[in-house]
Amino acid sequence: MRTDTSASVPAASTAPPALEVHELSVGYGGRPVVTGVELTVLPGEVALLLGPNGAGKTTTLLGLAGELAPLAGAVRLAGAPAPAGLHRRARAGVAFVTEERSVFMELTVEENLRVGRSDIARVVTLFPEVERLLDRRCGLLSGGEQQMVTLGRALARSPKVLLVDELSLGLAPLVVARLLTAVRDAADRGTAVVLVEQHVDRAMRVADHVLVLERGRVALSGPTADVAGRVKDIEASYLAGGGPHAPGGEQAAATTRTE
Ligand code: ATP
């Protein structure tokens, strides 16, 4: 997404968008869950994807990561068609981190990083907190520490595009702030980020653009400063009425959390 509040990446104004999504439709078993998604993220930008439970945020990220093939539309990376499939897209510079702690619990942090062929020094530079944890088994770490390892491992590869799906689920506010700061820092080094995050207020502080999904369609999109008020209204409607997926309010779960 283009922005004038953009991060301080010198080349950002001349670089092609790191990620372009046109009329993307993604779903399961040939049935679309998300349709018509338009998104452009430049190097150095964070786009925040919001919406109630079941709106299609994770499905969208799976489409961007290459886990789900598009049913229609296109995903482009740095001006070229994105290769199909999770692994090929990962090799093209797309990192995908999720709420699931993708570490081997029986291995130490250092072993986990070695298995993932990570640059350990780089991980420690990005997350100095990880240094003292290197010889500790991942199963003994806190959730926040595990996510620092997960995010550090992804960021150590200097991804061109970082997709983050509710990395901070269930974590303490200070840890959430730390992880979001690391995400913002990655963008400031030139990564294009698409972030799904329940802590809306905190996430909006690091986001250049916001896109709200409702029932698989983009209901609102724009620079954070322009849409923040409307995001609040939409969020309030989820909290008050159970969201667009909850006729009669019986599925009144809201995905968003305010602080
Ligand atoms: P949440 O905030 O609860 O994680 P979300 O916005 O990320 O929600 P998705 O997880 O993308 O929403 O789900 C969107 C829709 O796709 C939901 O109706 C869900 O039931 C459906 N869905 C998700 N995974 C599958 C699957 N593997 N097969 C079929 N339908 C699925």
PDB file of C-alpha atoms and ligand atoms in Angstrom:
ATOM      1  CA  MET A   1       0.000   0.000   0.000  1.00  0.00           C
ATOM      2  CA  ARG A   2       1.285   3.408  -0.784  1.00  0.00           C
ATOM      3  CA  THR A   3       1.645   5.803   2.038  1.00  0.00           C
ATOM      4  CA  ASP A   4       3.015   9.156   2.908  1.00  0.00           C
ATOM      5  CA  THR A   5       3.536   8.245   6.552  1.00  0.00           C
ATOM      6  CA  SER A   6       5.959   5.708   5.223  1.00  0.00           C
ATOM      7  CA  ALA A   7       8.908   4.224   6.981  1.00  0.00           C
ATOM      8  CA  SER A   8      12.398   5.494   6.483  1.00  0.00           C
ATOM      9  CA  VAL A   9      13.586   3.228   3.719  1.00  0.00           C
ATOM     10  CA  PRO A  10      15.589   5.317   1.276  1.00  0.00           C
ATOM     11  CA  ALA A  11      14.828   3.142  -1.745  1.00  0.00           C
ATOM     12  CA  ALA A  12      11.125   2.791  -0.958  1.00  0.00           C
ATOM     13  CA  SER A  13       9.962   5.506  -3.326  1.00  0.00           C
ATOM     14  CA  THR A  14      11.622   3.903  -6.351  1.00  0.00           C
ATOM     15  CA  ALA A  15      11.241   0.233  -5.503  1.00  0.00           C
ATOM     16  CA  PRO A  16       8.379  -1.746  -7.040  1.00  0.00           C
ATOM     17  CA  PRO A  17       5.784  -2.923  -4.547  1.00  0.00           C
ATOM     18  CA  ALA A  18       7.136  -5.881  -2.607  1.00  0.00           C
ATOM     19  CA  LEU A  19       3.652  -7.380  -2.663  1.00  0.00           C
ATOM     20  CA  GLU A  20       0.749  -6.739  -5.001  1.00  0.00           C
ATOM     21  CA  VAL A  21      -2.559  -8.495  -4.706  1.00  0.00           C
ATOM     22  CA  HIS A  22      -5.223  -8.034  -7.353  1.00  0.00           C
ATOM     23  CA  GLU A  23      -8.766  -9.311  -7.131  1.00  0.00           C
ATOM     24  CA  LEU A  24      -7.569 -12.232  -5.059  1.00  0.00           C
ATOM     25  CA  SER A  25     -10.035 -14.978  -4.316  1.00  0.00           C
ATOM     26  CA  VAL A  26      -8.982 -17.785  -1.966  1.00  0.00           C
ATOM     27  CA  GLY A  27     -10.863 -20.597  -0.300  1.00  0.00           C
ATOM     28  CA  TYR A  28     -11.116 -24.287   0.383  1.00  0.00           C
ATOM     29  CA  GLY A  29     -12.244 -27.128  -1.863  1.00  0.00           C
ATOM     30  CA  GLY A  30     -12.787 -24.720  -4.742  1.00  0.00           C
ATOM     31  CA  ARG A  31     -15.200 -22.578  -2.716  1.00  0.00           C
ATOM     32  CA  PRO A  32     -14.061 -19.003  -2.151  1.00  0.00           C
ATOM     33  CA  VAL A  33     -13.914 -17.680   1.392  1.00  0.00           C
ATOM     34  CA  VAL A  34     -12.257 -14.403   0.470  1.00  0.00           C
ATOM     35  CA  THR A  35     -12.892 -12.531  -2.765  1.00  0.00           C
ATOM     36  CA  GLY A  36     -11.790  -9.337  -4.443  1.00  0.00           C
ATOM     37  CA  VAL A  37      -8.844  -8.544  -2.182  1.00  0.00           C
ATOM     38  CA  GLU A  38      -6.741  -5.637  -3.421  1.00  0.00           C
ATOM     39  CA  LEU A  39      -3.549  -4.861  -1.562  1.00  0.00           C
ATOM     40  CA  THR A  40      -0.261  -3.207  -2.407  1.00  0.00           C
ATOM     41  CA  VAL A  41       2.559  -3.125   0.125  1.00  0.00           C
ATOM     42  CA  LEU A  42       5.802  -1.305  -0.566  1.00  0.00           C
ATOM     43  CA  PRO A  43       9.117  -2.227   1.019  1.00  0.00           C
ATOM     44  CA  GLY A  44       9.103  -0.564   4.427  1.00  0.00           C
ATOM     45  CA  GLU A  45       5.359  -0.653   4.962  1.00  0.00           C
ATOM     46  CA  VAL A  46       3.125  -2.480   7.402  1.00  0.00           C
ATOM     47  CA  ALA A  47      -0.406  -3.322   6.287  1.00  0.00           C
ATOM     48  CA  LEU A  48      -2.738  -4.384   9.084  1.00  0.00           C
ATOM     49  CA  LEU A  49      -5.512  -6.836   8.275  1.00  0.00           C
ATOM     50  CA  LEU A  50      -8.473  -6.658  10.646  1.00  0.00           C
ATOM     51  CA  GLY A  51     -11.915  -8.205  10.838  1.00  0.00           C
ATOM     52  CA  PRO A  52     -14.178 -10.331  13.005  1.00  0.00           C
ATOM     53  CA  ASN A  53     -13.820 -14.073  13.546  1.00  0.00           C
ATOM     54  CA  GLY A  54     -14.251 -15.937  10.306  1.00  0.00           C
ATOM     55  CA  ALA A  55     -13.858 -12.862   8.108  1.00  0.00           C
ATOM     56  CA  GLY A  56     -11.063 -14.562   6.204  1.00  0.00           C
ATOM     57  CA  LYS A  57      -7.871 -13.012   7.574  1.00  0.00           C
ATOM     58  CA  THR A  58      -5.977 -16.277   7.970  1.00  0.00           C
ATOM     59  CA  THR A  59      -7.293 -17.521   4.637  1.00  0.00           C
ATOM     60  CA  THR A  60      -5.985 -14.373   2.979  1.00  0.00           C
ATOM     61  CA  LEU A  61      -2.545 -14.848   4.539  1.00  0.00           C
ATOM     62  CA  LEU A  62      -2.526 -18.494   3.422  1.00  0.00           C
ATOM     63  CA  GLY A  63      -3.185 -17.256  -0.099  1.00  0.00           C
ATOM     64  CA  LEU A  64      -0.340 -14.748   0.158  1.00  0.00           C
ATOM     65  CA  ALA A  65       2.012 -17.356   1.623  1.00  0.00           C
ATOM     66  CA  GLY A  66       1.266 -19.792  -1.221  1.00  0.00           C
ATOM     67  CA  GLU A  67      -0.329 -22.410   1.015  1.00  0.00           C
ATOM     68  CA  LEU A  68      -3.653 -21.906  -0.783  1.00  0.00           C
ATOM     69  CA  ALA A  69      -3.696 -21.446  -4.554  1.00  0.00           C
ATOM     70  CA  PRO A  70      -5.732 -18.499  -5.742  1.00  0.00           C
ATOM     71  CA  LEU A  71      -9.169 -19.322  -7.128  1.00  0.00           C
ATOM     72  CA  ALA A  72      -9.018 -16.027  -9.002  1.00  0.00           C
ATOM     73  CA  GLY A  73      -6.788 -12.995  -9.144  1.00  0.00           C
ATOM     74  CA  ALA A  74      -3.054 -12.664  -8.757  1.00  0.00           C
ATOM     75  CA  VAL A  75      -0.252 -12.250  -6.247  1.00  0.00           C
ATOM     76  CA  ARG A  76       2.921 -10.513  -7.414  1.00  0.00           C
ATOM     77  CA  LEU A  77       6.247 -10.159  -5.618  1.00  0.00           C
ATOM     78  CA  ALA A  78       8.558  -7.276  -6.534  1.00  0.00           C
ATOM     79  CA  GLY A  79       6.726  -6.821  -9.824  1.00  0.00           C
ATOM     80  CA  ALA A  80       6.751 -10.477 -10.924  1.00  0.00           C
ATOM     81  CA  PRO A  81       4.131 -13.211 -10.541  1.00  0.00           C
ATOM     82  CA  ALA A  82       4.604 -14.980  -7.213  1.00  0.00           C
ATOM     83  CA  PRO A  83       5.675 -18.598  -7.599  1.00  0.00           C
ATOM     84  CA  ALA A  84       3.074 -21.169  -6.601  1.00  0.00           C
ATOM     85  CA  GLY A  85       3.359 -23.090  -3.357  1.00  0.00           C
ATOM     86  CA  LEU A  86       4.523 -22.350   0.157  1.00  0.00           C
ATOM     87  CA  HIS A  87       8.126 -23.489  -0.284  1.00  0.00           C
ATOM     88  CA  ARG A  88       8.774 -21.775  -3.585  1.00  0.00           C
ATOM     89  CA  ARG A  89       7.248 -18.605  -2.242  1.00  0.00           C
ATOM     90  CA  ALA A  90       9.406 -18.879   0.879  1.00  0.00           C
ATOM     91  CA  ARG A  91      12.472 -19.164  -1.351  1.00  0.00           C
ATOM     92  CA  ALA A  92      11.269 -16.019  -3.122  1.00  0.00           C
ATOM     93  CA  GLY A  93      11.545 -14.164   0.189  1.00  0.00           C
ATOM     94  CA  VAL A  94       8.156 -14.590   1.835  1.00  0.00           C
ATOM     95  CA  ALA A  95       8.237 -15.427   5.547  1.00  0.00           C
ATOM     96  CA  PHE A  96       5.093 -16.591   7.300  1.00  0.00           C
ATOM     97  CA  VAL A  97       4.834 -16.641  11.091  1.00  0.00           C
ATOM     98  CA  THR A  98       1.710 -17.713  12.900  1.00  0.00           C
ATOM     99  CA  GLU A  99       0.241 -18.041  16.355  1.00  0.00           C
ATOM    100  CA  GLU A 100       1.359 -21.668  16.338  1.00  0.00           C
ATOM    101  CA  ARG A 101       4.737 -21.857  17.993  1.00  0.00           C
ATOM    102  CA  SER A 102       6.718 -23.401  15.196  1.00  0.00           C
ATOM    103  CA  VAL A 103       9.613 -24.600  17.321  1.00  0.00           C
ATOM    104  CA  PHE A 104      10.638 -28.121  18.281  1.00  0.00           C
ATOM    105  CA  MET A 105       9.846 -28.227  21.977  1.00  0.00           C
ATOM    106  CA  GLU A 106      12.364 -31.003  22.759  1.00  0.00           C
ATOM    107  CA  LEU A 107      15.265 -29.114  21.177  1.00  0.00           C
ATOM    108  CA  THR A 108      17.148 -26.205  22.645  1.00  0.00           C
ATOM    109  CA  VAL A 109      16.787 -22.765  21.139  1.00  0.00           C
ATOM    110  CA  GLU A 110      20.218 -23.093  19.540  1.00  0.00           C
ATOM    111  CA  GLU A 111      19.344 -26.514  18.108  1.00  0.00           C
ATOM    112  CA  ASN A 112      16.098 -25.103  16.742  1.00  0.00           C
ATOM    113  CA  LEU A 113      17.975 -22.292  15.049  1.00  0.00           C
ATOM    114  CA  ARG A 114      20.571 -24.698  13.634  1.00  0.00           C
ATOM    115  CA  VAL A 115      17.885 -27.058  12.320  1.00  0.00           C
ATOM    116  CA  GLY A 116      16.315 -24.077  10.586  1.00  0.00           C
ATOM    117  CA  ARG A 117      19.762 -23.072   9.256  1.00  0.00           C
ATOM    118  CA  SER A 118      19.326 -19.680  10.872  1.00  0.00           C
ATOM    119  CA  ASP A 119      22.086 -17.173  11.353  1.00  0.00           C
ATOM    120  CA  ILE A 120      22.204 -17.362  15.155  1.00  0.00           C
ATOM    121  CA  ALA A 121      24.253 -14.194  15.551  1.00  0.00           C
ATOM    122  CA  ARG A 122      21.699 -12.339  13.487  1.00  0.00           C
ATOM    123  CA  VAL A 123      18.817 -13.680  15.579  1.00  0.00           C
ATOM    124  CA  VAL A 124      20.617 -12.520  18.719  1.00  0.00           C
ATOM    125  CA  THR A 125      21.234  -9.110  17.187  1.00  0.00           C
ATOM    126  CA  LEU A 126      17.541  -8.764  16.431  1.00  0.00           C
ATOM    127  CA  PHE A 127      16.429 -10.255  19.760  1.00  0.00           C
ATOM    128  CA  PRO A 128      19.181  -9.857  22.374  1.00  0.00           C
ATOM    129  CA  GLU A 129      16.747 -11.528  24.805  1.00  0.00           C
ATOM    130  CA  VAL A 130      17.330 -14.810  22.957  1.00  0.00           C
ATOM    131  CA  GLU A 131      21.053 -15.016  23.787  1.00  0.00           C
ATOM    132  CA  ARG A 132      20.586 -16.223  27.353  1.00  0.00           C
ATOM    133  CA  LEU A 133      18.015 -18.751  26.154  1.00  0.00           C
ATOM    134  CA  LEU A 134      20.194 -20.455  23.546  1.00  0.00           C
ATOM    135  CA  ASP A 135      20.890 -23.594  25.578  1.00  0.00           C
ATOM    136  CA  ARG A 136      17.398 -23.864  27.007  1.00  0.00           C
ATOM    137  CA  ARG A 137      14.862 -26.348  25.689  1.00  0.00           C
ATOM    138  CA  CYS A 138      12.103 -24.547  23.762  1.00  0.00           C
ATOM    139  CA  GLY A 139       9.468 -26.465  25.718  1.00  0.00           C
ATOM    140  CA  LEU A 140      10.654 -24.673  28.861  1.00  0.00           C
ATOM    141  CA  LEU A 141      10.372 -21.182  27.400  1.00  0.00           C
ATOM    142  CA  SER A 142       7.446 -18.849  27.959  1.00  0.00           C
ATOM    143  CA  GLY A 143       5.059 -18.303  25.083  1.00  0.00           C
ATOM    144  CA  GLY A 144       6.558 -14.897  24.469  1.00  0.00           C
ATOM    145  CA  GLU A 145      10.097 -16.277  24.398  1.00  0.00           C
ATOM    146  CA  GLN A 146       9.023 -18.965  21.939  1.00  0.00           C
ATOM    147  CA  GLN A 147       7.513 -16.339  19.681  1.00  0.00           C
ATOM    148  CA  MET A 148      10.701 -14.251  19.875  1.00  0.00           C
ATOM    149  CA  VAL A 149      12.596 -17.289  18.620  1.00  0.00           C
ATOM    150  CA  THR A 150      10.006 -17.861  15.890  1.00  0.00           C
ATOM    151  CA  LEU A 151      10.002 -14.241  14.786  1.00  0.00           C
ATOM    152  CA  GLY A 152      13.770 -13.863  15.172  1.00  0.00           C
ATOM    153  CA  ARG A 153      14.336 -16.909  12.978  1.00  0.00           C
ATOM    154  CA  ALA A 154      12.039 -15.459  10.290  1.00  0.00           C
ATOM    155  CA  LEU A 155      13.553 -11.984  10.474  1.00  0.00           C
ATOM    156  CA  ALA A 156      17.131 -13.256  10.403  1.00  0.00           C
ATOM    157  CA  ARG A 157      16.525 -14.185   6.767  1.00  0.00           C
ATOM    158  CA  SER A 158      15.694 -10.541   5.969  1.00  0.00           C
ATOM    159  CA  PRO A 159      12.467 -11.504   4.214  1.00  0.00           C
ATOM    160  CA  LYS A 160      11.159  -9.303   1.446  1.00  0.00           C
ATOM    161  CA  VAL A 161       7.638  -9.964   2.650  1.00  0.00           C
ATOM    162  CA  LEU A 162       6.669 -10.907   6.191  1.00  0.00           C
ATOM    163  CA  LEU A 163       3.215 -12.333   6.889  1.00  0.00           C
ATOM    164  CA  VAL A 164       2.283 -12.380  10.572  1.00  0.00           C
ATOM    165  CA  ASP A 165      -0.824 -14.167  11.795  1.00  0.00           C
ATOM    166  CA  GLU A 166      -1.740 -13.366  15.387  1.00  0.00           C
ATOM    167  CA  LEU A 167       1.769 -13.951  16.617  1.00  0.00           C
ATOM    168  CA  SER A 168       0.898 -12.442  19.968  1.00  0.00           C
ATOM    169  CA  LEU A 169      -2.160 -14.533  20.759  1.00  0.00           C
ATOM    170  CA  GLY A 170      -2.407 -15.004  24.509  1.00  0.00           C
ATOM    171  CA  LEU A 171       0.771 -13.091  25.333  1.00  0.00           C
ATOM    172  CA  ALA A 172       1.259 -10.347  27.926  1.00  0.00           C
ATOM    173  CA  PRO A 173       0.971  -6.730  26.736  1.00  0.00           C
ATOM    174  CA  LEU A 174       4.682  -6.008  27.207  1.00  0.00           C
ATOM    175  CA  VAL A 175       5.592  -9.004  25.065  1.00  0.00           C
ATOM    176  CA  VAL A 176       3.038  -8.001  22.443  1.00  0.00           C
ATOM    177  CA  ALA A 177       4.606  -4.542  22.336  1.00  0.00           C
ATOM    178  CA  ARG A 178       8.078  -6.070  21.965  1.00  0.00           C
ATOM    179  CA  LEU A 179       7.015  -8.307  19.083  1.00  0.00           C
ATOM    180  CA  LEU A 180       5.206  -5.487  17.306  1.00  0.00           C
ATOM    181  CA  THR A 181       8.240  -3.247  17.709  1.00  0.00           C
ATOM    182  CA  ALA A 182      10.348  -5.959  16.088  1.00  0.00           C
ATOM    183  CA  VAL A 183       7.858  -6.158  13.231  1.00  0.00           C
ATOM    184  CA  ARG A 184       7.977  -2.385  12.770  1.00  0.00           C
ATOM    185  CA  ASP A 185      11.788  -2.451  12.863  1.00  0.00           C
ATOM    186  CA  ALA A 186      11.794  -5.115  10.160  1.00  0.00           C
ATOM    187  CA  ALA A 187       9.633  -2.880   7.998  1.00  0.00           C
ATOM    188  CA  ASP A 188      11.975   0.022   8.655  1.00  0.00           C
ATOM    189  CA  ARG A 189      14.813  -2.150   7.314  1.00  0.00           C
ATOM    190  CA  GLY A 190      12.826  -2.653   4.109  1.00  0.00           C
ATOM    191  CA  THR A 191      10.535  -5.624   4.643  1.00  0.00           C
ATOM    192  CA  ALA A 192       6.913  -5.352   3.514  1.00  0.00           C
ATOM    193  CA  VAL A 193       4.654  -6.643   6.267  1.00  0.00           C
ATOM    194  CA  VAL A 194       1.090  -7.908   6.324  1.00  0.00           C
ATOM    195  CA  LEU A 195      -0.016  -8.202   9.918  1.00  0.00           C
ATOM    196  CA  VAL A 196      -3.061  -9.873  11.434  1.00  0.00           C
ATOM    197  CA  GLU A 197      -3.277  -8.868  15.064  1.00  0.00           C
ATOM    198  CA  GLN A 198      -5.930  -8.880  17.772  1.00  0.00           C
ATOM    199  CA  HIS A 199      -4.408  -6.018  19.707  1.00  0.00           C
ATOM    200  CA  VAL A 200      -5.852  -3.417  17.390  1.00  0.00           C
ATOM    201  CA  ASP A 201      -4.690  -0.258  19.116  1.00  0.00           C
ATOM    202  CA  ARG A 202      -1.121  -1.432  19.453  1.00  0.00           C
ATOM    203  CA  ALA A 203      -1.063  -2.801  15.949  1.00  0.00           C
ATOM    204  CA  MET A 204      -2.406   0.416  14.466  1.00  0.00           C
ATOM    205  CA  ARG A 205       0.533   2.227  16.066  1.00  0.00           C
ATOM    206  CA  VAL A 206       2.957   0.278  13.871  1.00  0.00           C
ATOM    207  CA  ALA A 207       0.773   0.059  10.741  1.00  0.00           C
ATOM    208  CA  ASP A 208       0.904   2.358   7.731  1.00  0.00           C
ATOM    209  CA  HIS A 209      -2.326   1.020   6.300  1.00  0.00           C
ATOM    210  CA  VAL A 210      -5.347  -0.821   7.522  1.00  0.00           C
ATOM    211  CA  LEU A 211      -7.618  -3.170   5.652  1.00  0.00           C
ATOM    212  CA  VAL A 212     -10.800  -4.476   7.253  1.00  0.00           C
ATOM    213  CA  LEU A 213     -12.303  -7.724   6.000  1.00  0.00           C
ATOM    214  CA  GLU A 214     -15.934  -8.601   6.538  1.00  0.00           C
ATOM    215  CA  ARG A 215     -17.389 -11.862   5.280  1.00  0.00           C
ATOM    216  CA  GLY A 216     -14.465 -12.346   2.981  1.00  0.00           C
ATOM    217  CA  ARG A 217     -14.600  -8.945   1.350  1.00  0.00           C
ATOM    218  CA  VAL A 218     -12.698  -5.730   1.936  1.00  0.00           C
ATOM    219  CA  ALA A 219     -15.055  -3.454   3.860  1.00  0.00           C
ATOM    220  CA  LEU A 220     -12.580  -0.657   4.506  1.00  0.00           C
ATOM    221  CA  SER A 221      -9.054   0.150   3.413  1.00  0.00           C
ATOM    222  CA  GLY A 222      -6.784   3.152   3.716  1.00  0.00           C
ATOM    223  CA  PRO A 223      -3.887   4.835   5.481  1.00  0.00           C
ATOM    224  CA  THR A 224      -4.045   4.226   9.234  1.00  0.00           C
ATOM    225  CA  ALA A 225      -4.427   7.897  10.100  1.00  0.00           C
ATOM    226  CA  ASP A 226      -7.367   8.252   7.693  1.00  0.00           C
ATOM    227  CA  VAL A 227      -9.324   5.184   8.717  1.00  0.00           C
ATOM    228  CA  ALA A 228      -8.551   4.893  12.440  1.00  0.00           C
ATOM    229  CA  GLY A 229     -11.859   6.458  13.463  1.00  0.00           C
ATOM    230  CA  ARG A 230     -13.900   4.239  11.206  1.00  0.00           C
ATOM    231  CA  VAL A 231     -11.982   1.175  12.357  1.00  0.00           C
ATOM    232  CA  LYS A 232     -13.039   2.057  15.898  1.00  0.00           C
ATOM    233  CA  ASP A 233     -16.689   2.266  14.810  1.00  0.00           C
ATOM    234  CA  ILE A 234     -16.526  -1.073  13.033  1.00  0.00           C
ATOM    235  CA  GLU A 235     -14.780  -2.660  15.974  1.00  0.00           C
ATOM    236  CA  ALA A 236     -17.447  -1.327  18.316  1.00  0.00           C
ATOM    237  CA  SER A 237     -20.130  -2.879  16.116  1.00  0.00           C
ATOM    238  CA  TYR A 238     -18.457  -6.291  16.414  1.00  0.00           C
ATOM    239  CA  LEU A 239     -18.272  -5.962  20.153  1.00  0.00           C
ATOM    240  CA  ALA A 240     -21.840  -4.714  20.441  1.00  0.00           C
ATOM    241  CA  GLY A 241     -23.597  -6.910  17.946  1.00  0.00           C
ATOM    242  CA  GLY A 242     -21.439  -9.953  17.484  1.00  0.00           C
ATOM    243  CA  GLY A 243     -20.112  -8.882  14.125  1.00  0.00           C
ATOM    244  CA  PRO A 244     -21.297  -9.405  10.595  1.00  0.00           C
ATOM    245  CA  HIS A 245     -20.916 -13.155  10.912  1.00  0.00           C
ATOM    246  CA  ALA A 246     -23.314 -13.344  13.790  1.00  0.00           C
ATOM    247  CA  PRO A 247     -26.893 -12.850  12.712  1.00  0.00           C
ATOM    248  CA  GLY A 248     -28.911 -12.592  15.860  1.00  0.00           C
ATOM    249  CA  GLY A 249     -25.721 -12.199  17.800  1.00  0.00           C
ATOM    250  CA  GLU A 250     -25.386 -15.872  18.606  1.00  0.00           C
ATOM    251  CA  GLN A 251     -21.752 -15.982  17.461  1.00  0.00           C
ATOM    252  CA  ALA A 252     -20.827 -12.866  19.291  1.00  0.00           C
ATOM    253  CA  ALA A 253     -17.099 -13.487  19.422  1.00  0.00           C
ATOM    254  CA  ALA A 254     -15.013 -10.482  18.547  1.00  0.00           C
ATOM    255  CA  THR A 255     -11.489 -10.961  17.319  1.00  0.00           C
ATOM    256  CA  THR A 256     -10.282  -7.580  18.333  1.00  0.00           C
ATOM    257  CA  ARG A 257      -8.921  -6.453  21.628  1.00  0.00           C
ATOM    258  CA  THR A 258      -8.425  -2.910  22.750  1.00  0.00           C
ATOM    259  CA  GLU A 259      -6.081  -1.646  25.372  1.00  0.00           C
TER     260      GLU A 259
HETATM  261  P1  ATP B   1     -10.236 -15.796  13.146  1.00  0.00           P
HETATM  262  O1  ATP B   1     -10.041 -14.391  13.554  1.00  0.00           O
HETATM  263  O2  ATP B   1     -11.272 -16.497  13.933  1.00  0.00           O
HETATM  264  O3  ATP B   1      -8.952 -16.578  13.032  1.00  0.00           O
HETATM  265  P2  ATP B   1     -10.245 -15.346  10.279  1.00  0.00           P
HETATM  266  O4  ATP B   1     -10.702 -13.992   9.897  1.00  0.00           O
HETATM  267  O5  ATP B   1      -8.777 -15.603  10.273  1.00  0.00           O
HETATM  268  O6  ATP B   1     -10.880 -15.737  11.666  1.00  0.00           O
HETATM  269  P3  ATP B   1     -10.399 -17.643   8.599  1.00  0.00           P
HETATM  270  O7  ATP B   1      -9.709 -18.524   9.590  1.00  0.00           O
HETATM  271  O8  ATP B   1      -9.670 -17.234   7.397  1.00  0.00           O
HETATM  272  O9  ATP B   1     -10.982 -16.354   9.315  1.00  0.00           O
HETATM  273  O10 ATP B   1     -11.738 -18.384   8.194  1.00  0.00           O
HETATM  274  C1  ATP B   1     -12.619 -17.835   7.212  1.00  0.00           C
HETATM  275  C2  ATP B   1     -13.669 -18.861   6.887  1.00  0.00           C
HETATM  276  O11 ATP B   1     -13.066 -19.976   6.252  1.00  0.00           O
HETATM  277  C3  ATP B   1     -14.428 -19.390   8.098  1.00  0.00           C
HETATM  278  O12 ATP B   1     -15.809 -19.489   7.771  1.00  0.00           O
HETATM  279  C4  ATP B   1     -13.838 -20.746   8.307  1.00  0.00           C
HETATM  280  O13 ATP B   1     -14.768 -21.636   8.845  1.00  0.00           O
HETATM  281  C5  ATP B   1     -13.476 -21.161   6.896  1.00  0.00           C
HETATM  282  N1  ATP B   1     -12.342 -22.105   6.894  1.00  0.00           N
HETATM  283  C6  ATP B   1     -11.158 -21.942   7.521  1.00  0.00           C
HETATM  284  N2  ATP B   1     -10.348 -22.990   7.304  1.00  0.00           N
HETATM  285  C7  ATP B   1     -11.050 -23.842   6.535  1.00  0.00           C
HETATM  286  C8  ATP B   1     -10.776 -25.129   5.955  1.00  0.00           C
HETATM  287  N3  ATP B   1      -9.588 -25.728   6.150  1.00  0.00           N
HETATM  288  N4  ATP B   1     -11.731 -25.699   5.200  1.00  0.00           N
HETATM  289  C9  ATP B   1     -12.930 -25.096   5.008  1.00  0.00           C
HETATM  290  N5  ATP B   1     -13.258 -23.886   5.504  1.00  0.00           N
HETATM  291  C10 ATP B   1     -12.338 -23.271   6.269  1.00  0.00           C
END
